[in-house]
mmCIF file of C-alpha atoms in Angstrom:
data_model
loop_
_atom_site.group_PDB
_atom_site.id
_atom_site.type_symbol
_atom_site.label_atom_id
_atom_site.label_comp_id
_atom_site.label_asym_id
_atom_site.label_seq_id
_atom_site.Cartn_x
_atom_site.Cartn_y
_atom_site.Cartn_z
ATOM 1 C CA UNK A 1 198.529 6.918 244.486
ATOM 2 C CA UNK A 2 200.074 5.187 241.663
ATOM 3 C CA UNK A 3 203.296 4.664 240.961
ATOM 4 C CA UNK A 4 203.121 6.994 237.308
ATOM 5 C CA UNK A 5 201.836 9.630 240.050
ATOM 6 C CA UNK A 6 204.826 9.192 242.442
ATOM 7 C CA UNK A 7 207.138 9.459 239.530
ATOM 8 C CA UNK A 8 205.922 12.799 237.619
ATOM 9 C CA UNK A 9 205.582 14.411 241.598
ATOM 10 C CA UNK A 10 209.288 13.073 242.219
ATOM 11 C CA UNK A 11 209.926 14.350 238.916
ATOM 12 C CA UNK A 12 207.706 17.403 239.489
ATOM 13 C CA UNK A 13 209.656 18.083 242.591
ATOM 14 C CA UNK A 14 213.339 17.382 241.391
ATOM 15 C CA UNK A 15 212.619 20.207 238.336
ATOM 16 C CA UNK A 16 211.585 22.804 240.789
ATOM 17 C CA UNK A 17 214.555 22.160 242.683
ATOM 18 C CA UNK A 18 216.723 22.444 239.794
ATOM 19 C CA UNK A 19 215.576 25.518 239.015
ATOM 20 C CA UNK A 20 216.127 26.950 242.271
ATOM 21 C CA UNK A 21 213.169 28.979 242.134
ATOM 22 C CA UNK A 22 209.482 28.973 243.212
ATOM 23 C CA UNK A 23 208.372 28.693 239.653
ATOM 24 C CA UNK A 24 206.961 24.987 238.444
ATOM 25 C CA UNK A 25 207.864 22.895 235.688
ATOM 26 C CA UNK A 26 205.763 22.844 232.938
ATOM 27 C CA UNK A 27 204.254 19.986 231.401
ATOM 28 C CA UNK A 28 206.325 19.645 228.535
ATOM 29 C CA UNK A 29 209.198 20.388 231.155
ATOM 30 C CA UNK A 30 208.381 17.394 233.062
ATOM 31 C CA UNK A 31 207.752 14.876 229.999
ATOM 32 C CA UNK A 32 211.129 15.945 228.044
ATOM 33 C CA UNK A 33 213.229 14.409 231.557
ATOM 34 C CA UNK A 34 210.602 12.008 232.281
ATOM 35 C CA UNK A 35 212.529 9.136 230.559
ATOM 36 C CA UNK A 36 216.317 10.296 231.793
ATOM 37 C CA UNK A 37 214.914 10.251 235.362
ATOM 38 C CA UNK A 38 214.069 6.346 234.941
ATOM 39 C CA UNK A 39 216.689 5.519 232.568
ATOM 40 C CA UNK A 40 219.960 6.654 234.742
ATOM 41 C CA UNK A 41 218.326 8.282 238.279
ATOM 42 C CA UNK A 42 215.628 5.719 239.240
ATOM 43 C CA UNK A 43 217.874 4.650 242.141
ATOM 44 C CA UNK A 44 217.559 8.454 243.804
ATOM 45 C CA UNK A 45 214.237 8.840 242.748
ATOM 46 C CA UNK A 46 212.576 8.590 246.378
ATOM 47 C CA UNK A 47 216.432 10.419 247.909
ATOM 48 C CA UNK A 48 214.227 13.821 247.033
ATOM 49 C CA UNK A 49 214.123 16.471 244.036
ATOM 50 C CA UNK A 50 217.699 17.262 245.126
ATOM 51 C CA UNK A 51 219.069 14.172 244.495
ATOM 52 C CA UNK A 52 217.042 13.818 241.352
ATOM 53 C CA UNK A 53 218.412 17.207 239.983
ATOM 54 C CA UNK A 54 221.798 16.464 240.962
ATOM 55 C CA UNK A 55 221.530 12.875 239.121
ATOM 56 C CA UNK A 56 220.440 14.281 236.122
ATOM 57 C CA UNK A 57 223.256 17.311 235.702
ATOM 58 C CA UNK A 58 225.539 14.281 236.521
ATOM 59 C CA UNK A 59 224.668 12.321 233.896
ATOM 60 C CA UNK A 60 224.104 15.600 231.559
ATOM 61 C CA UNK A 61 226.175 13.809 228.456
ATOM 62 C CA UNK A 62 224.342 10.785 228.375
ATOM 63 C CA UNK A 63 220.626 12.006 228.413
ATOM 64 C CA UNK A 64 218.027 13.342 225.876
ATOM 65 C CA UNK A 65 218.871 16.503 223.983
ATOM 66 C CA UNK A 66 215.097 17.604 225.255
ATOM 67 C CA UNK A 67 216.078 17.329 229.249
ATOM 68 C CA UNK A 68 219.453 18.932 228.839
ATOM 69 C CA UNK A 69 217.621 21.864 227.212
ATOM 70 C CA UNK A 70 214.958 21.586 230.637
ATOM 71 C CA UNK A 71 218.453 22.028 232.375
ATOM 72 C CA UNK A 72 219.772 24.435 230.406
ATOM 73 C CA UNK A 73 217.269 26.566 230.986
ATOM 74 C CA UNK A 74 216.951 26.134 234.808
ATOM 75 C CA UNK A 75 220.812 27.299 234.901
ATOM 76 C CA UNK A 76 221.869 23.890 235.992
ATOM 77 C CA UNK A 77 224.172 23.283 232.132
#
């Protein structure tokens, strides 16, 4: 598996979480945090999607417009 793989499923996985449901991120879900995850949660990336989620509502002010509206509308913001 390569590593691009292991980062959209840890992203993949973190999103679901997030949401707190059994629904799946979409696509465009995924891509619009895809950057924020690597930029400021890379170090929780393989700590599981609940660290991931938690990362990314932590540092909510300082990622993309795009992934704060993912979070937004997943309830987390």
């Amino acid at each position: 598996m390569t590593r691009t793989s292991i980062f959209v499923l840890a992203l993949y996985a973190g999103l679901s979480a997030t949401a707190n449901v059994a629904a799946a991120a979409s696509d465009p879900e995924k891509q619009a945090c895809r950057h924020d995850v690597v930029r400021h949660c890379r170090a929780v990336m393989n700590d599981g999607d609940q660290s991931v989620a938690q990362c990314l509502v932590a540092n909510a002010a300082s990622i993309s417009r795009a992934c704060q509206q993912v979070l937004r509308a997943h309830g987390r913001l």
